Short mmCIF file of C-alpha atoms in Angstrom, two decimals:
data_model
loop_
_atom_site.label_atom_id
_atom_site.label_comp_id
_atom_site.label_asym_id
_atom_site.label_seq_id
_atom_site.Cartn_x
_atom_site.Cartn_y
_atom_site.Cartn_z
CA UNK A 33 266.54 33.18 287.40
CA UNK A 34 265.47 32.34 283.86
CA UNK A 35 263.49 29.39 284.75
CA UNK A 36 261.45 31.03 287.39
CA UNK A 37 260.18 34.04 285.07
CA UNK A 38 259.16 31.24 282.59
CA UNK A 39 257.44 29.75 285.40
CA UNK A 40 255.76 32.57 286.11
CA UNK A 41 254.58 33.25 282.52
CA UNK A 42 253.55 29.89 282.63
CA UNK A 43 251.61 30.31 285.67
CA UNK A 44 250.00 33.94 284.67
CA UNK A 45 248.74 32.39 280.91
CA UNK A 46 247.42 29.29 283.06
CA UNK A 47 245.64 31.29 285.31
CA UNK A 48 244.54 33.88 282.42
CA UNK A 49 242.73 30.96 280.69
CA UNK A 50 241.41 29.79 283.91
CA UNK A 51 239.62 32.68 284.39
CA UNK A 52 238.52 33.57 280.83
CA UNK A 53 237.17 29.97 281.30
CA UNK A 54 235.22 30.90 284.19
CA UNK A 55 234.01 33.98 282.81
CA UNK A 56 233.10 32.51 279.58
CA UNK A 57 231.29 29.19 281.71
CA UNK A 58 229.52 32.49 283.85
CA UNK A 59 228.41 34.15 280.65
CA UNK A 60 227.29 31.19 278.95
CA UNK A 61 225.82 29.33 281.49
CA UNK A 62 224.61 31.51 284.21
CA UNK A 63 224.66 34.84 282.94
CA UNK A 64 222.63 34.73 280.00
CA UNK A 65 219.87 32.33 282.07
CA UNK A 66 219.29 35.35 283.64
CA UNK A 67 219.22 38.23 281.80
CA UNK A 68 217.69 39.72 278.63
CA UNK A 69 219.56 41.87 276.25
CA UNK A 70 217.98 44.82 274.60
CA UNK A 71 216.34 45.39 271.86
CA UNK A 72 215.30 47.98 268.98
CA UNK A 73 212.16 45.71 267.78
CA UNK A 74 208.74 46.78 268.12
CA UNK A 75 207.02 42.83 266.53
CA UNK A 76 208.07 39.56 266.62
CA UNK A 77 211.46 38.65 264.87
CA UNK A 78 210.87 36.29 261.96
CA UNK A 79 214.67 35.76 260.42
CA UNK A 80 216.76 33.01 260.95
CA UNK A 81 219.95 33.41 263.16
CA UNK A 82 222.06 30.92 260.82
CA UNK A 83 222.45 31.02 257.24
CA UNK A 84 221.23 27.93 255.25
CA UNK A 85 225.02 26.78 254.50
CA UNK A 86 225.69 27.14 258.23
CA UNK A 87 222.21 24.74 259.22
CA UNK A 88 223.16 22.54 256.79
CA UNK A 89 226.79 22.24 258.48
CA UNK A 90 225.02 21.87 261.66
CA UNK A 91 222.69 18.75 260.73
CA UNK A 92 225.08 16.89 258.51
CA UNK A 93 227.29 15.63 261.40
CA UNK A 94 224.44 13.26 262.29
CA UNK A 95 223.81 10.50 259.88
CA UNK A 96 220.29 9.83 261.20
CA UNK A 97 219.12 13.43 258.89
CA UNK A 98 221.12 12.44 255.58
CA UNK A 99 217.45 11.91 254.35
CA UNK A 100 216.57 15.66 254.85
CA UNK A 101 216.36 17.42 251.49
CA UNK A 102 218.82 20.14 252.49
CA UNK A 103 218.34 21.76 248.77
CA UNK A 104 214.72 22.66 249.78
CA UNK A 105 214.75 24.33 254.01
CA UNK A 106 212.32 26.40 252.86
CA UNK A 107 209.83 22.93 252.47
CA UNK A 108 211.89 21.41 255.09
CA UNK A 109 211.71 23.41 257.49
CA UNK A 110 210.25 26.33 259.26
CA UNK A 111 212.36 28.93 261.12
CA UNK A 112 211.37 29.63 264.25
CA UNK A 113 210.27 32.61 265.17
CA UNK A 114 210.75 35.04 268.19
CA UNK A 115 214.66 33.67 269.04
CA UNK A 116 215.73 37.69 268.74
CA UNK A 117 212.54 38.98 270.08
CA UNK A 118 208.59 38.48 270.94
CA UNK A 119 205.90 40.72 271.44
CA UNK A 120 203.90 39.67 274.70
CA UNK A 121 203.36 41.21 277.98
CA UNK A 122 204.93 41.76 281.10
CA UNK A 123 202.74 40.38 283.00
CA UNK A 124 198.34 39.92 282.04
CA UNK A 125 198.16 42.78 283.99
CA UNK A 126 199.99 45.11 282.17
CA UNK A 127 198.42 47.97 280.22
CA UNK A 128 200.53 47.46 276.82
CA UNK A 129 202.93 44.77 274.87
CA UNK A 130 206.44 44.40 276.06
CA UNK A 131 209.31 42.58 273.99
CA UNK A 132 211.08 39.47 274.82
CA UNK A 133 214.30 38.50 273.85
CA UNK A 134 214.70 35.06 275.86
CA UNK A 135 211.48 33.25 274.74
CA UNK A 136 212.39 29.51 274.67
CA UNK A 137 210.76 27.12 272.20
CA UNK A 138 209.09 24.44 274.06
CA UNK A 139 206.38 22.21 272.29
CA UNK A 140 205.53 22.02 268.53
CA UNK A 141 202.22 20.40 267.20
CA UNK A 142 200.28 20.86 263.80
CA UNK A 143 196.45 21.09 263.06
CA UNK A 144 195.69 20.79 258.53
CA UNK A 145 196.75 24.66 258.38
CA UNK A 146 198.90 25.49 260.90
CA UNK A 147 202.43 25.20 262.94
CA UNK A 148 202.12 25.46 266.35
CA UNK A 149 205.60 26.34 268.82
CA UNK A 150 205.17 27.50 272.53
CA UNK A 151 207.88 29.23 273.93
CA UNK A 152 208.33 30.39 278.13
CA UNK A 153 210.42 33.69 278.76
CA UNK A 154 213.84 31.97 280.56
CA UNK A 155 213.69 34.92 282.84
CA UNK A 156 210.36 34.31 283.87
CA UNK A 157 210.03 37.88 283.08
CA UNK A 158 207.28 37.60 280.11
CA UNK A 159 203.91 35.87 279.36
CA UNK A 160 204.33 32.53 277.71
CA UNK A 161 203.14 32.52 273.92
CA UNK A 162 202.67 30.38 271.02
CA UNK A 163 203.51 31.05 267.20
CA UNK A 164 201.10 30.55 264.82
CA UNK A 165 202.64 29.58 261.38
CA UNK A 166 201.10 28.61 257.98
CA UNK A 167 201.46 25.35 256.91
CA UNK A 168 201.59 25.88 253.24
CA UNK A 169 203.62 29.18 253.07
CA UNK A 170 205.95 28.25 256.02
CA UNK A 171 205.06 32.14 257.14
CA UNK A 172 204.90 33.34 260.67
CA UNK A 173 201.48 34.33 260.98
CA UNK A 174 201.05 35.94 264.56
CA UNK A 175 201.89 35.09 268.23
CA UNK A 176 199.27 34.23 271.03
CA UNK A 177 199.61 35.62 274.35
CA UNK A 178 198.88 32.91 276.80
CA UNK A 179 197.53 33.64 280.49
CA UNK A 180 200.90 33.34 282.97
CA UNK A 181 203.84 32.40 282.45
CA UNK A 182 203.47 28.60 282.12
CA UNK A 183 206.81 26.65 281.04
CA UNK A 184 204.41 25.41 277.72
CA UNK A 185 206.85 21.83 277.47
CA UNK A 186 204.65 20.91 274.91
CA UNK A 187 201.10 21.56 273.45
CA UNK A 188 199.23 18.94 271.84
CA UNK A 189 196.21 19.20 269.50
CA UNK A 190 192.67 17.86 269.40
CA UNK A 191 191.95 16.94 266.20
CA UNK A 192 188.33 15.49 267.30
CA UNK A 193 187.15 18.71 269.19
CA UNK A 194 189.65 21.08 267.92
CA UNK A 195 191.43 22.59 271.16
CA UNK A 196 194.80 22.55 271.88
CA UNK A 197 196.39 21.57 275.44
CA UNK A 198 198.94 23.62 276.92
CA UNK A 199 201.19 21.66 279.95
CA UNK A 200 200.88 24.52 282.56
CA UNK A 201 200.76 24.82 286.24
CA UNK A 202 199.10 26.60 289.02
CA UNK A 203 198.09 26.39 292.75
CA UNK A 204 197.17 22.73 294.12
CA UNK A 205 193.38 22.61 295.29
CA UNK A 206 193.94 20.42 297.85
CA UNK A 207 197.42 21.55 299.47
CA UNK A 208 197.88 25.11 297.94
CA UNK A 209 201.48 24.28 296.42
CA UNK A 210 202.56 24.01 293.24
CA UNK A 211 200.46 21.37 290.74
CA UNK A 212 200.37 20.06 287.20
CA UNK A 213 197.73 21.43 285.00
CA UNK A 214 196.10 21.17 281.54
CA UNK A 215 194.69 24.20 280.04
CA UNK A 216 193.16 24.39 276.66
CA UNK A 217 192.68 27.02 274.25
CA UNK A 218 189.84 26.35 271.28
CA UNK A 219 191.04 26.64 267.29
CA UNK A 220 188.30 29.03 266.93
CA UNK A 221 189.24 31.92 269.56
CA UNK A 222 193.18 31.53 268.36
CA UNK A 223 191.85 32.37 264.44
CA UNK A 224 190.12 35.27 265.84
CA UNK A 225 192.86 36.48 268.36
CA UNK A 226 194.79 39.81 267.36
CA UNK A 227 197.37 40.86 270.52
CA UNK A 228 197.36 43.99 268.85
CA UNK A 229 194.10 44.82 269.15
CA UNK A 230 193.20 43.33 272.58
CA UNK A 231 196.74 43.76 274.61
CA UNK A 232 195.24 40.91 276.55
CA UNK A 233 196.12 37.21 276.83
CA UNK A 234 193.59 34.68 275.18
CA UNK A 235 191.36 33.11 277.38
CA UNK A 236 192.07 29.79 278.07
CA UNK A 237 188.52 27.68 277.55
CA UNK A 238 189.17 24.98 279.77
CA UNK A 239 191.74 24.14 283.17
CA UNK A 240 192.36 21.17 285.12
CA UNK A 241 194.72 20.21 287.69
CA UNK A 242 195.45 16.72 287.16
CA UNK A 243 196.67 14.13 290.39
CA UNK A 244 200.05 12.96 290.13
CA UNK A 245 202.11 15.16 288.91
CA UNK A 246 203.76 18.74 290.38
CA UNK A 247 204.31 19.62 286.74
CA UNK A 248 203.92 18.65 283.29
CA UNK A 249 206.94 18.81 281.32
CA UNK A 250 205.17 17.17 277.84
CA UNK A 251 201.30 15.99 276.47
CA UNK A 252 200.66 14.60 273.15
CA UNK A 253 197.12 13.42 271.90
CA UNK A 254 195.84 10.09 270.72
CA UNK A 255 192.09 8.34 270.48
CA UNK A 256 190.60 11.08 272.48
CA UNK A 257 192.98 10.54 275.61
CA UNK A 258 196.08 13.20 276.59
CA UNK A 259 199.39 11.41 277.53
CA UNK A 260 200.77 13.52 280.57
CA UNK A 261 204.71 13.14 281.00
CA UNK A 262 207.06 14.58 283.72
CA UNK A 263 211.12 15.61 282.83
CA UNK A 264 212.46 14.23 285.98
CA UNK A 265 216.54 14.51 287.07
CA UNK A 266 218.75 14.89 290.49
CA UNK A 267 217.41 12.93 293.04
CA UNK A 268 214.21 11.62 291.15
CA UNK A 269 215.11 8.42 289.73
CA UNK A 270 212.28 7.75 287.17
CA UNK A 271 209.77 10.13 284.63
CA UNK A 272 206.66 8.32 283.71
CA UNK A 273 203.98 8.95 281.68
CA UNK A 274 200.28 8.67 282.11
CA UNK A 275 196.75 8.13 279.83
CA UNK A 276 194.04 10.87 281.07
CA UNK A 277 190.78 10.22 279.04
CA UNK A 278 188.90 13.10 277.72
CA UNK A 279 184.98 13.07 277.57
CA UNK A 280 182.85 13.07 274.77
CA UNK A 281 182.50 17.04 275.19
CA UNK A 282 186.53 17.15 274.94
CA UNK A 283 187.20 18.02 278.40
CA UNK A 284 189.52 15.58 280.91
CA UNK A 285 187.26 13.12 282.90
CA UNK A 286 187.70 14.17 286.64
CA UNK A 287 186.67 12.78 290.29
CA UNK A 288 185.27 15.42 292.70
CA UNK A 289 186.99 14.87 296.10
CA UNK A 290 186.75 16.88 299.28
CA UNK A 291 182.81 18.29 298.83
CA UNK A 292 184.18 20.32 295.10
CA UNK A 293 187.09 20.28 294.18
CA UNK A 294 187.55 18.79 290.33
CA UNK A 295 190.54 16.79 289.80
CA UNK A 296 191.40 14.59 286.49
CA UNK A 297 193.13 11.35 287.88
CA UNK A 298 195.08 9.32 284.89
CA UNK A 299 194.74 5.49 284.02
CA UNK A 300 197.58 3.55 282.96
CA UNK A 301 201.27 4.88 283.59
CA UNK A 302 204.53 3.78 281.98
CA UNK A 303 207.99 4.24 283.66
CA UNK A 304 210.00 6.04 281.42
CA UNK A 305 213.94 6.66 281.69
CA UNK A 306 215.01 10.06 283.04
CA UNK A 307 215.38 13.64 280.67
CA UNK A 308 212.37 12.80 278.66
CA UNK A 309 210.84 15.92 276.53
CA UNK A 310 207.98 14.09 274.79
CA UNK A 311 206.09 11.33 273.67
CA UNK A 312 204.27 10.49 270.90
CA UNK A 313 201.39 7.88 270.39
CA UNK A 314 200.07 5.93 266.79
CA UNK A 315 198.63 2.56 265.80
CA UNK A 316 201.25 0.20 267.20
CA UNK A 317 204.20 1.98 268.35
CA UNK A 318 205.35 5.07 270.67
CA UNK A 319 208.27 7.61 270.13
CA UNK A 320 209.97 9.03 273.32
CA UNK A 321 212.37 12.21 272.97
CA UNK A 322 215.44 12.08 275.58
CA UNK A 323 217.44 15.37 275.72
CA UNK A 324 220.04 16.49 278.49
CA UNK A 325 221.89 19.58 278.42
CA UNK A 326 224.78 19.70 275.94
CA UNK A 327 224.37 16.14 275.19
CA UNK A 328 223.55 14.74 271.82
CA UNK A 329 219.38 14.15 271.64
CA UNK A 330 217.76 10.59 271.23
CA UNK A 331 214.31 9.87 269.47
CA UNK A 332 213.55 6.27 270.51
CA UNK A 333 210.86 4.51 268.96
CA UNK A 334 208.86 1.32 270.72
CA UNK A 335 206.74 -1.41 268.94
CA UNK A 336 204.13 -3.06 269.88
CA UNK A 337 205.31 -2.26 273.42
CA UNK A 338 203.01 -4.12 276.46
CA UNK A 339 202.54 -0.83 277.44
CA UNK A 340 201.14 0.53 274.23
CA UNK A 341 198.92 -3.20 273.97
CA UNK A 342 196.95 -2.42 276.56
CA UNK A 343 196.85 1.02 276.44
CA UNK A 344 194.65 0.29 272.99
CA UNK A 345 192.81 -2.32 274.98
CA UNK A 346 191.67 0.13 277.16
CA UNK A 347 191.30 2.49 275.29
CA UNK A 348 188.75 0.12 273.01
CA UNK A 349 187.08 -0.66 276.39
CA UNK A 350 186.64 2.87 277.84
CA UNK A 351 184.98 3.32 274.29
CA UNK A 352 182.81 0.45 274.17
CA UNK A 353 181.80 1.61 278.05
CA UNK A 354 181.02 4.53 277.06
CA UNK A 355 178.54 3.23 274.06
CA UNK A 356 177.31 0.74 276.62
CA UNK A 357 176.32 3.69 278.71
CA UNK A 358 174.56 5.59 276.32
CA UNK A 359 172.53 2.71 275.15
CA UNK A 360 171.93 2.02 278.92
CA UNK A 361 170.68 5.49 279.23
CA UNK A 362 168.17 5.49 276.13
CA UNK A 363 166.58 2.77 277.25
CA UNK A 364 166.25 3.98 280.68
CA UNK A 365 164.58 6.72 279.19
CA UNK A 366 162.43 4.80 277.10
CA UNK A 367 161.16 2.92 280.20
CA UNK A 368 160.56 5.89 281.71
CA UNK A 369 158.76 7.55 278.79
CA UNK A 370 156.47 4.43 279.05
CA UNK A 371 155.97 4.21 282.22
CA UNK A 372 154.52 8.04 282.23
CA UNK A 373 152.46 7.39 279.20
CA UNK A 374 151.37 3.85 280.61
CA UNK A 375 150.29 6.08 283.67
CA UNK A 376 148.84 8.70 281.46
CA UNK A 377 146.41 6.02 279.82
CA UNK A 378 144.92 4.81 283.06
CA UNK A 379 144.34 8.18 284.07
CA UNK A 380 142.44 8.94 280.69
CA UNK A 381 140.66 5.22 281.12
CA UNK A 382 139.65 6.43 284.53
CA UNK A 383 137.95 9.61 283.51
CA UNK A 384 136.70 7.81 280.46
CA UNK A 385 134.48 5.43 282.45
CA UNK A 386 133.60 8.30 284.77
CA UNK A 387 131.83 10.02 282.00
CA UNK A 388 130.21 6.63 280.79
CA UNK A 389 128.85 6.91 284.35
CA UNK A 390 127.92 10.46 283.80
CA UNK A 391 126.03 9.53 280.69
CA UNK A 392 123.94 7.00 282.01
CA UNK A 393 122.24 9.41 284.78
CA UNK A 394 122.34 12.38 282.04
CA UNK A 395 119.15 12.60 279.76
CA UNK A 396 119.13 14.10 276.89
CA UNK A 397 116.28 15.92 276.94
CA UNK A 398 116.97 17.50 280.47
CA UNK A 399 120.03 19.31 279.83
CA UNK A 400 120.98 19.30 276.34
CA UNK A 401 124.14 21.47 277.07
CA UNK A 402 125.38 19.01 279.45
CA UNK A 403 124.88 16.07 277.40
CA UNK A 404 126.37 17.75 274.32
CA UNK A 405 129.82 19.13 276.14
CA UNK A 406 129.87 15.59 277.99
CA UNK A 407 129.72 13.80 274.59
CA UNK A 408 132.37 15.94 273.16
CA UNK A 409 134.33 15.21 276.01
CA UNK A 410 134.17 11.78 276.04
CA UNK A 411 135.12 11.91 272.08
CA UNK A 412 138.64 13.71 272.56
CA UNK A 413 139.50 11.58 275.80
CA UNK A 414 139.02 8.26 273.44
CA UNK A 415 140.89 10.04 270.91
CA UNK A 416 143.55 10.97 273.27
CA UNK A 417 143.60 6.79 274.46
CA UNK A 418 143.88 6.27 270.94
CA UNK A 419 147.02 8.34 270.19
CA UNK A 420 148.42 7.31 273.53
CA UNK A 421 148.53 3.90 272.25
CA UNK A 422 150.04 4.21 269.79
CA UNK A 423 152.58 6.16 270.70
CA UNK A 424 153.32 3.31 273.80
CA UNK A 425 153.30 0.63 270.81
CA UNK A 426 156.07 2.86 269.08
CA UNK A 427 158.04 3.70 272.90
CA UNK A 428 157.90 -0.50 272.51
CA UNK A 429 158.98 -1.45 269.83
CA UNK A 430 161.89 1.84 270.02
CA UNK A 431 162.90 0.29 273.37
CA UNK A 432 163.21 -3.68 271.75
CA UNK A 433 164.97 -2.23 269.42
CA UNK A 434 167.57 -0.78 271.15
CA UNK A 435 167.83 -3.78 273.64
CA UNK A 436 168.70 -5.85 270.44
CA UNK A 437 170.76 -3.18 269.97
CA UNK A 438 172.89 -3.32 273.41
CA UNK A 439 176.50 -4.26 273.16
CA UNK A 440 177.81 -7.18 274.92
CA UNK A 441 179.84 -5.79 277.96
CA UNK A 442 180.97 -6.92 280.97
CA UNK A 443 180.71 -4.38 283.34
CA UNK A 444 181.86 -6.05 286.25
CA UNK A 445 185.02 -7.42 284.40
CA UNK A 446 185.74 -3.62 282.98
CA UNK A 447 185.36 -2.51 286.76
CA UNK A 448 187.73 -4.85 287.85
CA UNK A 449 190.23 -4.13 285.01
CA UNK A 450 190.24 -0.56 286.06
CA UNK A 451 191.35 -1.61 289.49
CA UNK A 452 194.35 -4.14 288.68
CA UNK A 453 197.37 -1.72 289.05
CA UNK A 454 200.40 -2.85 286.42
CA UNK A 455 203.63 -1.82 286.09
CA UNK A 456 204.78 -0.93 282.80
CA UNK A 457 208.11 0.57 281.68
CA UNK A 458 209.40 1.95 278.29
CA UNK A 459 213.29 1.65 278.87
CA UNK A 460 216.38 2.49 276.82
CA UNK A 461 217.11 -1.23 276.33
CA UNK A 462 213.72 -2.38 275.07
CA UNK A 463 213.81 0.29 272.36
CA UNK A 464 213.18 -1.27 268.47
CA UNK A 465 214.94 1.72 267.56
CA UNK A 466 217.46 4.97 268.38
CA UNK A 467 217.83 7.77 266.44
CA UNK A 468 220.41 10.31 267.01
CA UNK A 469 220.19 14.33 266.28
CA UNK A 470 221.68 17.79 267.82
CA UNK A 471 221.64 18.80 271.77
CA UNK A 472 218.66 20.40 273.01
CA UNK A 473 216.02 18.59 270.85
CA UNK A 474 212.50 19.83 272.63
CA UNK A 475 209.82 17.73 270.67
CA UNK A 476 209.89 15.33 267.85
CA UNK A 477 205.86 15.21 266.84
CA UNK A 478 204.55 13.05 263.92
CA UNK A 479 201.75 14.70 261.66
CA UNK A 480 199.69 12.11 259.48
CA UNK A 481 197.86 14.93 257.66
CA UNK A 482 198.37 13.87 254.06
CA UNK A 483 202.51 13.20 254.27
CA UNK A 484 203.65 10.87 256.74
CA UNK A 485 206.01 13.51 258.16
CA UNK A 486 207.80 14.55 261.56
CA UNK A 487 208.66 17.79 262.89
CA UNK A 488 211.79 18.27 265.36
CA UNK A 489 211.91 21.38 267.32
CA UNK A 490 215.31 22.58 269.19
CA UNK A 491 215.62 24.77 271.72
CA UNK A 492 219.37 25.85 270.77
CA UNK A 493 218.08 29.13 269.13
CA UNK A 494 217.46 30.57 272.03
CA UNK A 495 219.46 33.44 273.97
CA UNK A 496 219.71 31.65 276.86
CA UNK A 497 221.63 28.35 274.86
CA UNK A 498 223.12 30.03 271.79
CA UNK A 499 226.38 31.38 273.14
CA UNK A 500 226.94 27.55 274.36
CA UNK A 501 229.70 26.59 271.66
CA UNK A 502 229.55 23.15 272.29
CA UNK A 503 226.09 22.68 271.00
CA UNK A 504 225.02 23.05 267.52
CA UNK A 505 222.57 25.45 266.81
CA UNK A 506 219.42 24.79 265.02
CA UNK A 507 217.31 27.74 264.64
CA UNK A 508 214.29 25.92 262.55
CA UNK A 509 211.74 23.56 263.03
CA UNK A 510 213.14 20.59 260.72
CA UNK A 511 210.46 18.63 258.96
CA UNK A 512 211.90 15.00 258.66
CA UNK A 513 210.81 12.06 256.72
#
């Protein structure tokens, strides 16, 4: 009798923590995805959910940040703001701001002032946004409202025409289902943008769907060009990522197919292992960011990869095409410049002979008028040859110039470059190097203004993520070096 009521205690504590482990795998995992709690703030939260000794706790289990100066966070490191709560909208729609309190950070990139962290609502329940954050002071400066509700997996910045590319999505052109796209939002309008005074999103200056991809989980920016990545897991065996050029004018190069529709179509792609959340591009190497879940993070960094070789190869060509180009169309215009003044000469060497024609039936003393007005005539068209002369000698010599001037490029052998289709892949195993750092790492970006330094950004601060005990939170943007 004794041994079956301790079986039976036995049983009931099993099956207690059975279902406090349910309920606590419901909660953490499924209930918080979906729900918001409430909250008593009115702006965007700016405090840190973890002390300094309890960050510091958090990063020292990996050996890859014993480097960070953990007796300086506040030049380390940048907490992130919004984890408790945002100001944004319900919706562009809606008449007045509404508070978030499941805004997930997303992407992270730097201009020579600022901080830069987009965040989605996990709900879906919110506009996306992005915190604006001083560079110098660390300080959270103000969010911007962005159009939608776009999942923001990273933002990269255009140093060359200052804008700054949001991964987005919105309606295919062609099918009408879900596509990739690129929106950009200028420097400019984001220094001028106050939520408060507008309640309206910022206007996004540019938008492009761009082929390949039915979303774009990460960008990053290098010589002019966008890299375009996809997270891919479950039954998709690869994520890539692809070079889309951008134009002298800073928008994406596109193709117009089916009468008007405008679609930017990408150049070289790499194949990429699975659970990729960025990439990042310099002279001579790439870094990757692989992050799954509850798993530990990887930063992997690749040098002097084939991929990357002829990436700058064509990269150098599409420039050198482009100079070729413009020299091609200066001295198209040149010929054409000349070949209307040429014309204009013969025209004024026409009437000039008619009026030496003129003059030789006119006399003088029959129509003194005449003969005066035809003189005077005559006089400005030979002026008018003159200065039409010389301005052809000047079109000439402007135009020999410039053909001295005209790179050396094969046009044909670019052409045919552009169509030879290689396959290129940036693997675990061919890695130079791994680094290892906490769960839910979102974007490792490298900023070369002044200090060679590089910013990681977790998403483990978030609502949605933070009651997960088996990940360590870090609720700051870590500035590594």
């Amino acid at each position: 009798m004794e041994k079956k009521r301790k079986r039976r205690i036995v049983l009931l504590i099993v099956l207690v923590l059975i279902i406090t482990y349910i309920g606590y795998r419901y909660y953490a995992y499924s209930y918080r995805y979906g729900t918001e709690p409430e909250t008593d703030l009115v702006n965007t939260s700016t405090e840190p959910l973890l002390t300094e000794e309890q960050l510091i706790k958090n990063l020292s289990k990996y050996e890859d940040l014993s480097t960070l100066n953990v007796n300086n966070l506040s030049q380390t490191s940048y907490v992130i703001p919004g984890l408790l709560a945002t100001k944004t909208m319900a919706g562009d729609n809606a008449s007045d701001f509404s508070m978030c309190t499941s805004m997930t950070p997303q992407g992270i990139c730097v201009t020579e002032n600022y901080l830069f962290i987009s965040a989605y609502c996990h709900t879906h329940s919110h506009n996306s946004v992005l915190y604006m954050m001083d560079k110098n002071t660390h300080q959270f400066i103000k969010e911007i409202v962005l159009s939608g509700k776009p999942h923001a997996g990273n933002i990269a910045y255009d140093d060359i025409h200052n804008n700054i590319w949001i991964a987005c999505t919105g309606e295919n052109l062609i099918t009408g289902e879900k596509s990739a796209y690129l929106n950009s939002v200028s420097l400019s309008d984001i220094e001028e943008y106050n939520f408060d005074e507008t309640k309206k999103p910022i206007a996004y200056n540019q938008k492009y769907m761009i082929d390949g991809f039915r979303s774009a989980s990460f960008i990053s920016f290098y010589r002019n060009n966008l890299f375009v990545g996809h997270y891919y897991e479950g039954e998709w065996k690869d994520s890539y990522v692809v070079r889309f050029p951008l134009n002298d004018e800073g928008g994406l190069e596109t193709k117009t197919v089916f009468g008007n529709k405008e679609i930017a179509y990408g150049k070289e792609k790499a194949i990429i292992d699975q659970y990729c959340q960025g990439v990042y591009f310099d002279t001579g190497y790439c870094v990757l960011m692989q992050s799954s879940g509850t798993k530990d993070s990887k930063v992997q960094s690749f040098v002097n990869s084939q991929f990357q070789q002829d990436v700058e190869e064509m990269i150098d060509l599409d420039e050198q095409y482009k100079l070729y180009l413009k020299q091609k169309e200066v001295i198209q215009n040149l010929e054409d410049s000349l070949l209307e003044k040429e014309q204009e000469l013969e025209h004024i060497k026409e009437e000039i002979e008619d009026l030496k024609e003129k003059k030789e039936f006119l006399m003088e003393d029959e129509d003194k008028e005449g003969y005066q007005e035809l003189i005077e005539d005559l006089s400005k068209l030979k002026q008018n040859k003159n200065e039409l002369e010389l301005e052809i000698l000047s079109i000439k010599k402007e135009k020999n110039l410039e053909m001295s001037s005209l790179i050396d490029f094969d046009e044909k052998a670019y052409q045919k470059r552009l169509k030879e289709s290689k396959e290129y892949t940036l693997k675990d195993e061919q890695a130079d190097r791994t680094f290892v750092f906490p769960a839910r790492l979102e974007q490792a970006m490298i900023s070369n203004y002044g200090n060679y330094e590089v910013y990681l950004l977790f998403e483990s601060g978030a609502y949605s993520y933070r009651a997960q005990k088996s990940v360590d939170i870090v609720d700051r943007v870590i500035v590594w070096g």
